[in-house]
Every structure is written in C-alpha cells, then in structure tokens.
C-alpha cells in the first residue's frame, strides 16, 4: 500500500535560518513526489515535484527538495526562512504505474517561522 | 483568474439534507479529482474523472455520494442524507500532466 509519513507535526525555526520539513514514502513502482503548501482557509498550492532526473529539485518561493531513493525520503528545504513561510505543508506521492494519478498525502507539518 | 474554482465556499446543512458542490477546473485540464480533508489530516482521495468518464472511486465514497462531470468540463459532488461525519473540507483539483492544481475548497458543516 502507498503511504506518506511526515514525522513532525510542527517545525519551529527562526527567520533567516535554514528549514527542513521531513517526508518519507512507501510506493510500488517509481515514485512521483510532490510538496504542497496550505494557508488558512485556502486550498493547496503546488510548490514542487520530483518525477525523474536530478535528485535536487527547485520550486516556488525559494523552496527545494531532495529525493533520496535509498532512504525513501523527499525532504523540503529552504536556505533562509521567512515569517511569511509559516503555513501547513503537505508531502504527497503517486506511483508511476498509477493510471489515475491520485495522490496520497501525509498528515501535514505546520511550519512556524518566528521573527 | 484562471485557477480552479469551487462553489459554494461554505455550506451549513442539517443532518439528513442533501447538498451539492460544484467545481470548475482549469479550462484545458482533462483530469479532475475530488478529495476530502478533515481537521488535522491530509487530503484523502475520493474520485477521479478523465474527461467525462469517472475512472476511479475510493472506498470512502459511500452510496450516499455521487459525482458527475457531464461534458468533461465542470463537476458536481452530491451528498445525500448528510451525516455529521460528512463535515469536512471538500477539495477539487485538476491536472493536465503530473501536478494537480487545487481549488479553495468547500467547507461543509453538518449540524
């Protein structure tokens, strides 16, 4: 069965410091991996994806993520956090063999960036 | 705005009533998804359309739930005889390739 784990309910970081939001996954076949961000009372906004190619992928708002096949991880990173990055972050996976492309989401990690 | 839109944004209904939600995807997207999100959880897949064909339904989608996409454009999700457990955010997403683009959601409260 496909699954995604985000081991931290909340991550706290000071503005200007680097941030990491962790994600591990389990999927049959090759994984397609995604990060989304959700602001209060809003839908999910796409940040970045890994389909194939370079393990380090860059996305919106200065975020990047590193795919590690051996550790089945896809951690979200940013070199310097902003207060405006405070939001709820979701990691999602689908299998490359899926005909429908439905996403399996983690439970989410709240990022709190303090000034 | 050319993003995914959903209507209504909020719906309060009494237990036992029927409700219907609408989703308008990004115009050229042929794939449309419905998800349900409860407080503190990630979205859970409900159903998938490719053009007008409903190709997958989750076990979460009981007989009280029905979804349509009549002309391969907008979609509706109907819940009959609502129950308090149906209270959630219902999200619609559309896609042309790999990434899905989400609408703002419809928050349903069943009293």
PDB file of N, CA and C in Angstrom, chain A residues 10-86:
ATOM      1  N   UNK A  10       4.938  19.721  13.894  1.00  0.00           N
ATOM      2  CA  UNK A  10       5.274  21.141  13.811  1.00  0.00           C
ATOM      3  C   UNK A  10       6.788  21.297  13.772  1.00  0.00           C
ATOM      4  N   UNK A  11       7.220  22.261  12.966  1.00  0.00           N
ATOM      5  CA  UNK A  11       8.626  22.647  12.901  1.00  0.00           C
ATOM      6  C   UNK A  11       8.718  24.129  13.209  1.00  0.00           C
ATOM      7  N   UNK A  12       9.576  24.475  14.145  1.00  0.00           N
ATOM      8  CA  UNK A  12       9.782  25.877  14.522  1.00  0.00           C
ATOM      9  C   UNK A  12      11.186  26.300  14.096  1.00  0.00           C
ATOM     10  N   UNK A  13      11.274  27.468  13.471  1.00  0.00           N
ATOM     11  CA  UNK A  13      12.571  27.958  13.032  1.00  0.00           C
ATOM     12  C   UNK A  13      12.577  29.480  13.112  1.00  0.00           C
ATOM     13  N   UNK A  14      13.732  30.040  13.363  1.00  0.00           N
ATOM     14  CA  UNK A  14      13.861  31.492  13.410  1.00  0.00           C
ATOM     15  C   UNK A  14      14.041  32.041  11.995  1.00  0.00           C
ATOM     16  N   UNK A  15      13.485  33.215  11.768  1.00  0.00           N
ATOM     17  CA  UNK A  15      13.624  33.862  10.460  1.00  0.00           C
ATOM     18  C   UNK A  15      15.097  33.998  10.093  1.00  0.00           C
ATOM     19  N   UNK A  16      15.397  33.658   8.848  1.00  0.00           N
ATOM     20  CA  UNK A  16      16.773  33.743   8.377  1.00  0.00           C
ATOM     21  C   UNK A  16      17.545  32.441   8.501  1.00  0.00           C
ATOM     22  N   UNK A  17      17.049  31.524   9.319  1.00  0.00           N
ATOM     23  CA  UNK A  17      17.712  30.226   9.472  1.00  0.00           C
ATOM     24  C   UNK A  17      17.219  29.261   8.402  1.00  0.00           C
ATOM     25  N   UNK A  18      18.013  28.228   8.124  1.00  0.00           N
ATOM     26  CA  UNK A  18      17.540  27.208   7.171  1.00  0.00           C
ATOM     27  C   UNK A  18      16.440  26.358   7.786  1.00  0.00           C
ATOM     28  N   UNK A  19      15.567  25.850   6.912  1.00  0.00           N
ATOM     29  CA  UNK A  19      14.491  24.999   7.399  1.00  0.00           C
ATOM     30  C   UNK A  19      14.475  23.685   6.634  1.00  0.00           C
ATOM     31  N   UNK A  20      14.017  22.643   7.327  1.00  0.00           N
ATOM     32  CA  UNK A  20      13.804  21.329   6.708  1.00  0.00           C
ATOM     33  C   UNK A  20      12.495  20.773   7.222  1.00  0.00           C
ATOM     34  N   UNK A  21      11.651  20.310   6.311  1.00  0.00           N
ATOM     35  CA  UNK A  21      10.419  19.605   6.654  1.00  0.00           C
ATOM     36  C   UNK A  21      10.544  18.205   6.072  1.00  0.00           C
ATOM     37  N   UNK A  22      10.420  17.202   6.939  1.00  0.00           N
ATOM     38  CA  UNK A  22      10.746  15.834   6.542  1.00  0.00           C
ATOM     39  C   UNK A  22       9.553  15.080   5.954  1.00  0.00           C
ATOM     40  N   UNK A  23       9.873  14.172   5.019  1.00  0.00           N
ATOM     41  CA  UNK A  23       8.855  13.337   4.393  1.00  0.00           C
ATOM     42  C   UNK A  23       9.495  12.024   3.986  1.00  0.00           C
ATOM     43  N   UNK A  24       8.855  10.911   4.328  1.00  0.00           N
ATOM     44  CA  UNK A  24       9.252   9.607   3.815  1.00  0.00           C
ATOM     45  C   UNK A  24       8.034   8.957   3.184  1.00  0.00           C
ATOM     46  N   UNK A  25       8.276   8.044   2.269  1.00  0.00           N
ATOM     47  CA  UNK A  25       7.168   7.490   1.495  1.00  0.00           C
ATOM     48  C   UNK A  25       7.332   5.997   1.286  1.00  0.00           C
ATOM     49  N   UNK A  26       6.233   5.363   0.911  1.00  0.00           N
ATOM     50  CA  UNK A  26       6.239   3.968   0.512  1.00  0.00           C
ATOM     51  C   UNK A  26       5.320   3.843  -0.688  1.00  0.00           C
ATOM     52  N   UNK A  27       5.841   3.312  -1.798  1.00  0.00           N
ATOM     53  CA  UNK A  27       5.039   3.198  -3.013  1.00  0.00           C
ATOM     54  C   UNK A  27       5.564   2.052  -3.854  1.00  0.00           C
ATOM     55  N   UNK A  28       4.680   1.420  -4.589  1.00  0.00           N
ATOM     56  CA  UNK A  28       5.117   0.396  -5.532  1.00  0.00           C
ATOM     57  C   UNK A  28       5.480   1.091  -6.836  1.00  0.00           C
ATOM     58  N   UNK A  29       6.527   0.639  -7.464  1.00  0.00           N
ATOM     59  CA  UNK A  29       6.972   1.307  -8.669  1.00  0.00           C
ATOM     60  C   UNK A  29       7.769   2.555  -8.328  1.00  0.00           C
ATOM     61  N   UNK A  30       8.111   3.297  -9.344  1.00  0.00           N
ATOM     62  CA  UNK A  30       8.869   4.529  -9.115  1.00  0.00           C
ATOM     63  C   UNK A  30       7.948   5.619  -8.570  1.00  0.00           C
ATOM     64  N   UNK A  31       8.448   6.418  -7.633  1.00  0.00           N
ATOM     65  CA  UNK A  31       7.588   7.448  -7.039  1.00  0.00           C
ATOM     66  C   UNK A  31       7.596   8.746  -7.825  1.00  0.00           C
ATOM     67  N   UNK A  32       6.438   9.367  -7.874  1.00  0.00           N
ATOM     68  CA  UNK A  32       6.335  10.763  -8.254  1.00  0.00           C
ATOM     69  C   UNK A  32       5.998  11.497  -6.953  1.00  0.00           C
ATOM     70  N   UNK A  33       6.796  12.486  -6.611  1.00  0.00           N
ATOM     71  CA  UNK A  33       6.686  13.127  -5.297  1.00  0.00           C
ATOM     72  C   UNK A  33       6.383  14.604  -5.437  1.00  0.00           C
ATOM     73  N   UNK A  34       5.603  15.117  -4.499  1.00  0.00           N
ATOM     74  CA  UNK A  34       5.131  16.497  -4.567  1.00  0.00           C
ATOM     75  C   UNK A  34       5.146  17.123  -3.176  1.00  0.00           C
ATOM     76  N   UNK A  35       5.318  18.436  -3.160  1.00  0.00           N
ATOM     77  CA  UNK A  35       5.083  19.225  -1.963  1.00  0.00           C
ATOM     78  C   UNK A  35       4.047  20.292  -2.272  1.00  0.00           C
ATOM     79  N   UNK A  36       3.106  20.450  -1.318  1.00  0.00           N
ATOM     80  CA  UNK A  36       2.095  21.485  -1.403  1.00  0.00           C
ATOM     81  C   UNK A  36       2.113  22.293  -0.109  1.00  0.00           C
ATOM     82  N   UNK A  37       1.655  23.546  -0.194  1.00  0.00           N
ATOM     83  CA  UNK A  37       1.526  24.404   0.980  1.00  0.00           C
ATOM     84  C   UNK A  37       0.075  24.855   1.084  1.00  0.00           C
ATOM     85  N   UNK A  38      -0.408  24.938   2.323  1.00  0.00           N
ATOM     86  CA  UNK A  38      -1.794  25.370   2.541  1.00  0.00           C
ATOM     87  C   UNK A  38      -1.813  26.476   3.574  1.00  0.00           C
ATOM     88  N   UNK A  39      -2.374  27.621   3.175  1.00  0.00           N
ATOM     89  CA  UNK A  39      -2.579  28.728   4.089  1.00  0.00           C
ATOM     90  C   UNK A  39      -3.988  28.622   4.651  1.00  0.00           C
ATOM     91  N   UNK A  40      -4.269  29.231   5.805  1.00  0.00           N
ATOM     92  CA  UNK A  40      -5.570  29.095   6.458  1.00  0.00           C
ATOM     93  C   UNK A  40      -6.735  29.395   5.521  1.00  0.00           C
ATOM     94  N   UNK A  41      -7.712  28.516   5.509  1.00  0.00           N
ATOM     95  CA  UNK A  41      -8.938  28.682   4.712  1.00  0.00           C
ATOM     96  C   UNK A  41      -8.663  28.796   3.219  1.00  0.00           C
ATOM     97  N   UNK A  42      -7.574  28.224   2.790  1.00  0.00           N
ATOM     98  CA  UNK A  42      -7.234  28.234   1.364  1.00  0.00           C
ATOM     99  C   UNK A  42      -7.007  26.806   0.890  1.00  0.00           C
ATOM    100  N   UNK A  43      -7.046  26.637  -0.420  1.00  0.00           N
ATOM    101  CA  UNK A  43      -6.716  25.344  -0.996  1.00  0.00           C
ATOM    102  C   UNK A  43      -5.213  25.119  -0.978  1.00  0.00           C
ATOM    103  N   UNK A  44      -4.794  23.996  -1.528  1.00  0.00           N
ATOM    104  CA  UNK A  44      -3.380  23.657  -1.559  1.00  0.00           C
ATOM    105  C   UNK A  44      -2.704  24.312  -2.763  1.00  0.00           C
ATOM    106  N   UNK A  45      -1.513  24.849  -2.521  1.00  0.00           N
ATOM    107  CA  UNK A  45      -0.731  25.432  -3.608  1.00  0.00           C
ATOM    108  C   UNK A  45       0.457  24.529  -3.909  1.00  0.00           C
ATOM    109  N   UNK A  46       0.650  24.231  -5.183  1.00  0.00           N
ATOM    110  CA  UNK A  46       1.758  23.390  -5.624  1.00  0.00           C
ATOM    111  C   UNK A  46       3.081  24.120  -5.427  1.00  0.00           C
ATOM    112  N   UNK A  47       4.054  23.444  -4.815  1.00  0.00           N
ATOM    113  CA  UNK A  47       5.384  24.019  -4.612  1.00  0.00           C
ATOM    114  C   UNK A  47       6.412  23.438  -5.572  1.00  0.00           C
ATOM    115  N   UNK A  48       6.495  22.103  -5.619  1.00  0.00           N
ATOM    116  CA  UNK A  48       7.497  21.464  -6.458  1.00  0.00           C
ATOM    117  C   UNK A  48       7.193  19.981  -6.596  1.00  0.00           C
ATOM    118  N   UNK A  49       7.915  19.361  -7.548  1.00  0.00           N
ATOM    119  CA  UNK A  49       7.701  17.943  -7.809  1.00  0.00           C
ATOM    120  C   UNK A  49       9.015  17.277  -8.185  1.00  0.00           C
ATOM    121  N   UNK A  50       9.075  15.967  -7.936  1.00  0.00           N
ATOM    122  CA  UNK A  50      10.134  15.129  -8.462  1.00  0.00           C
ATOM    123  C   UNK A  50       9.484  14.035  -9.289  1.00  0.00           C
ATOM    124  N   UNK A  51       9.900  13.956 -10.541  1.00  0.00           N
ATOM    125  CA  UNK A  51       9.405  12.891 -11.405  1.00  0.00           C
ATOM    126  C   UNK A  51      10.573  11.974 -11.786  1.00  0.00           C
ATOM    127  N   UNK A  52      11.615  12.578 -12.300  1.00  0.00           N
ATOM    128  CA  UNK A  52      12.811  11.846 -12.679  1.00  0.00           C
ATOM    129  C   UNK A  52      13.938  12.853 -12.818  1.00  0.00           C
ATOM    130  N   UNK A  53      15.179  12.357 -12.940  1.00  0.00           N
ATOM    131  CA  UNK A  53      16.284  13.284 -13.174  1.00  0.00           C
ATOM    132  C   UNK A  53      17.025  13.638 -11.902  1.00  0.00           C
ATOM    133  N   UNK A  54      17.483  14.873 -11.813  1.00  0.00           N
ATOM    134  CA  UNK A  54      18.283  15.334 -10.677  1.00  0.00           C
ATOM    135  C   UNK A  54      17.540  15.133  -9.364  1.00  0.00           C
ATOM    136  N   UNK A  55      18.278  14.669  -8.372  1.00  0.00           N
ATOM    137  CA  UNK A  55      17.658  14.400  -7.080  1.00  0.00           C
ATOM    138  C   UNK A  55      17.264  15.676  -6.355  1.00  0.00           C
ATOM    139  N   UNK A  56      17.910  16.782  -6.653  1.00  0.00           N
ATOM    140  CA  UNK A  56      17.579  18.062  -6.032  1.00  0.00           C
ATOM    141  C   UNK A  56      16.687  18.836  -6.984  1.00  0.00           C
ATOM    142  N   UNK A  57      15.472  19.122  -6.538  1.00  0.00           N
ATOM    143  CA  UNK A  57      14.534  19.855  -7.386  1.00  0.00           C
ATOM    144  C   UNK A  57      14.235  21.200  -6.738  1.00  0.00           C
ATOM    145  N   UNK A  58      14.091  22.206  -7.576  1.00  0.00           N
ATOM    146  CA  UNK A  58      13.800  23.550  -7.086  1.00  0.00           C
ATOM    147  C   UNK A  58      12.363  23.914  -7.442  1.00  0.00           C
ATOM    148  N   UNK A  59      11.744  24.684  -6.530  1.00  0.00           N
ATOM    149  CA  UNK A  59      10.352  25.043  -6.749  1.00  0.00           C
ATOM    150  C   UNK A  59      10.092  26.505  -6.477  1.00  0.00           C
ATOM    151  N   UNK A  60       8.843  26.780  -6.142  1.00  0.00           N
ATOM    152  CA  UNK A  60       8.396  28.148  -5.919  1.00  0.00           C
ATOM    153  C   UNK A  60       8.914  28.701  -4.593  1.00  0.00           C
ATOM    154  N   UNK A  61       9.009  30.040  -4.536  1.00  0.00           N
ATOM    155  CA  UNK A  61       9.305  30.769  -3.294  1.00  0.00           C
ATOM    156  C   UNK A  61      10.636  30.363  -2.664  1.00  0.00           C
ATOM    157  N   UNK A  62      11.590  29.871  -3.443  1.00  0.00           N
ATOM    158  CA  UNK A  62      12.907  29.537  -2.929  1.00  0.00           C
ATOM    159  C   UNK A  62      13.012  28.168  -2.275  1.00  0.00           C
ATOM    160  N   UNK A  63      11.941  27.397  -2.328  1.00  0.00           N
ATOM    161  CA  UNK A  63      11.968  26.050  -1.755  1.00  0.00           C
ATOM    162  C   UNK A  63      12.644  25.060  -2.703  1.00  0.00           C
ATOM    163  N   UNK A  64      13.239  24.047  -2.107  1.00  0.00           N
ATOM    164  CA  UNK A  64      13.812  22.940  -2.853  1.00  0.00           C
ATOM    165  C   UNK A  64      13.587  21.653  -2.069  1.00  0.00           C
ATOM    166  N   UNK A  65      13.754  20.534  -2.745  1.00  0.00           N
ATOM    167  CA  UNK A  65      13.578  19.249  -2.072  1.00  0.00           C
ATOM    168  C   UNK A  65      14.568  18.254  -2.642  1.00  0.00           C
ATOM    169  N   UNK A  66      15.000  17.339  -1.789  1.00  0.00           N
ATOM    170  CA  UNK A  66      15.982  16.356  -2.195  1.00  0.00           C
ATOM    171  C   UNK A  66      15.382  14.969  -2.147  1.00  0.00           C
ATOM    172  N   UNK A  67      15.400  14.297  -3.283  1.00  0.00           N
ATOM    173  CA  UNK A  67      14.916  12.922  -3.398  1.00  0.00           C
ATOM    174  C   UNK A  67      16.054  11.978  -3.029  1.00  0.00           C
ATOM    175  N   UNK A  68      15.786  11.064  -2.099  1.00  0.00           N
ATOM    176  CA  UNK A  68      16.779  10.071  -1.698  1.00  0.00           C
ATOM    177  C   UNK A  68      16.122   8.699  -1.816  1.00  0.00           C
ATOM    178  N   UNK A  69      16.486   7.976  -2.859  1.00  0.00           N
ATOM    179  CA  UNK A  69      15.818   6.709  -3.132  1.00  0.00           C
ATOM    180  C   UNK A  69      16.114   5.661  -2.064  1.00  0.00           C
ATOM    181  N   UNK A  70      17.347   5.603  -1.599  1.00  0.00           N
ATOM    182  CA  UNK A  70      17.720   4.571  -0.636  1.00  0.00           C
ATOM    183  C   UNK A  70      17.034   4.782   0.712  1.00  0.00           C
ATOM    184  N   UNK A  71      16.802   6.028   1.057  1.00  0.00           N
ATOM    185  CA  UNK A  71      16.125   6.337   2.311  1.00  0.00           C
ATOM    186  C   UNK A  71      14.633   6.592   2.111  1.00  0.00           C
ATOM    187  N   UNK A  72      14.162   6.445   0.906  1.00  0.00           N
ATOM    188  CA  UNK A  72      12.754   6.728   0.540  1.00  0.00           C
ATOM    189  C   UNK A  72      12.281   8.025   1.188  1.00  0.00           C
ATOM    190  N   UNK A  73      13.055   9.067   0.973  1.00  0.00           N
ATOM    191  CA  UNK A  73      12.726  10.360   1.569  1.00  0.00           C
ATOM    192  C   UNK A  73      12.671  11.451   0.514  1.00  0.00           C
ATOM    193  N   UNK A  74      11.968  12.508   0.856  1.00  0.00           N
ATOM    194  CA  UNK A  74      11.825  13.666  -0.036  1.00  0.00           C
ATOM    195  C   UNK A  74      11.636  14.886   0.861  1.00  0.00           C
ATOM    196  N   UNK A  75      12.708  15.315   1.507  1.00  0.00           N
ATOM    197  CA  UNK A  75      12.641  16.409   2.482  1.00  0.00           C
ATOM    198  C   UNK A  75      12.594  17.760   1.789  1.00  0.00           C
ATOM    199  N   UNK A  76      11.769  18.640   2.314  1.00  0.00           N
ATOM    200  CA  UNK A  76      11.635  20.008   1.806  1.00  0.00           C
ATOM    201  C   UNK A  76      12.617  20.911   2.545  1.00  0.00           C
ATOM    202  N   UNK A  77      13.269  21.786   1.790  1.00  0.00           N
ATOM    203  CA  UNK A  77      14.288  22.647   2.407  1.00  0.00           C
ATOM    204  C   UNK A  77      14.185  24.067   1.866  1.00  0.00           C
ATOM    205  N   UNK A  78      14.716  24.990   2.679  1.00  0.00           N
ATOM    206  CA  UNK A  78      14.876  26.369   2.232  1.00  0.00           C
ATOM    207  C   UNK A  78      16.061  26.949   2.980  1.00  0.00           C
ATOM    208  N   UNK A  79      16.966  27.609   2.285  1.00  0.00           N
ATOM    209  CA  UNK A  79      18.191  28.093   2.937  1.00  0.00           C
ATOM    210  C   UNK A  79      17.951  29.160   3.998  1.00  0.00           C
ATOM    211  N   UNK A  80      16.935  30.007   3.788  1.00  0.00           N
ATOM    212  CA  UNK A  80      16.706  31.122   4.701  1.00  0.00           C
ATOM    213  C   UNK A  80      15.197  31.334   4.844  1.00  0.00           C
ATOM    214  N   UNK A  81      14.658  31.017   6.018  1.00  0.00           N
ATOM    215  CA  UNK A  81      13.207  31.054   6.212  1.00  0.00           C
ATOM    216  C   UNK A  81      12.694  32.484   6.370  1.00  0.00           C
ATOM    217  N   UNK A  82      11.472  32.705   5.905  1.00  0.00           N
ATOM    218  CA  UNK A  82      10.767  33.973   6.069  1.00  0.00           C
ATOM    219  C   UNK A  82       9.555  33.769   6.966  1.00  0.00           C
ATOM    220  N   UNK A  83       9.151  34.809   7.675  1.00  0.00           N
ATOM    221  CA  UNK A  83       7.945  34.717   8.502  1.00  0.00           C
ATOM    222  C   UNK A  83       6.751  34.316   7.639  1.00  0.00           C
ATOM    223  N   UNK A  84       6.722  34.812   6.420  1.00  0.00           N
ATOM    224  CA  UNK A  84       5.610  34.518   5.508  1.00  0.00           C
ATOM    225  C   UNK A  84       5.585  33.063   5.032  1.00  0.00           C
ATOM    226  N   UNK A  85       6.622  32.295   5.333  1.00  0.00           N
ATOM    227  CA  UNK A  85       6.622  30.854   5.007  1.00  0.00           C
ATOM    228  C   UNK A  85       5.786  30.059   6.008  1.00  0.00           C
ATOM    229  N   UNK A  86       5.373  30.672   7.099  1.00  0.00           N
ATOM    230  CA  UNK A  86       4.579  29.978   8.119  1.00  0.00           C
ATOM    231  C   UNK A  86       3.271  29.502   7.497  1.00  0.00           C
TER     232      UNK A  86
END
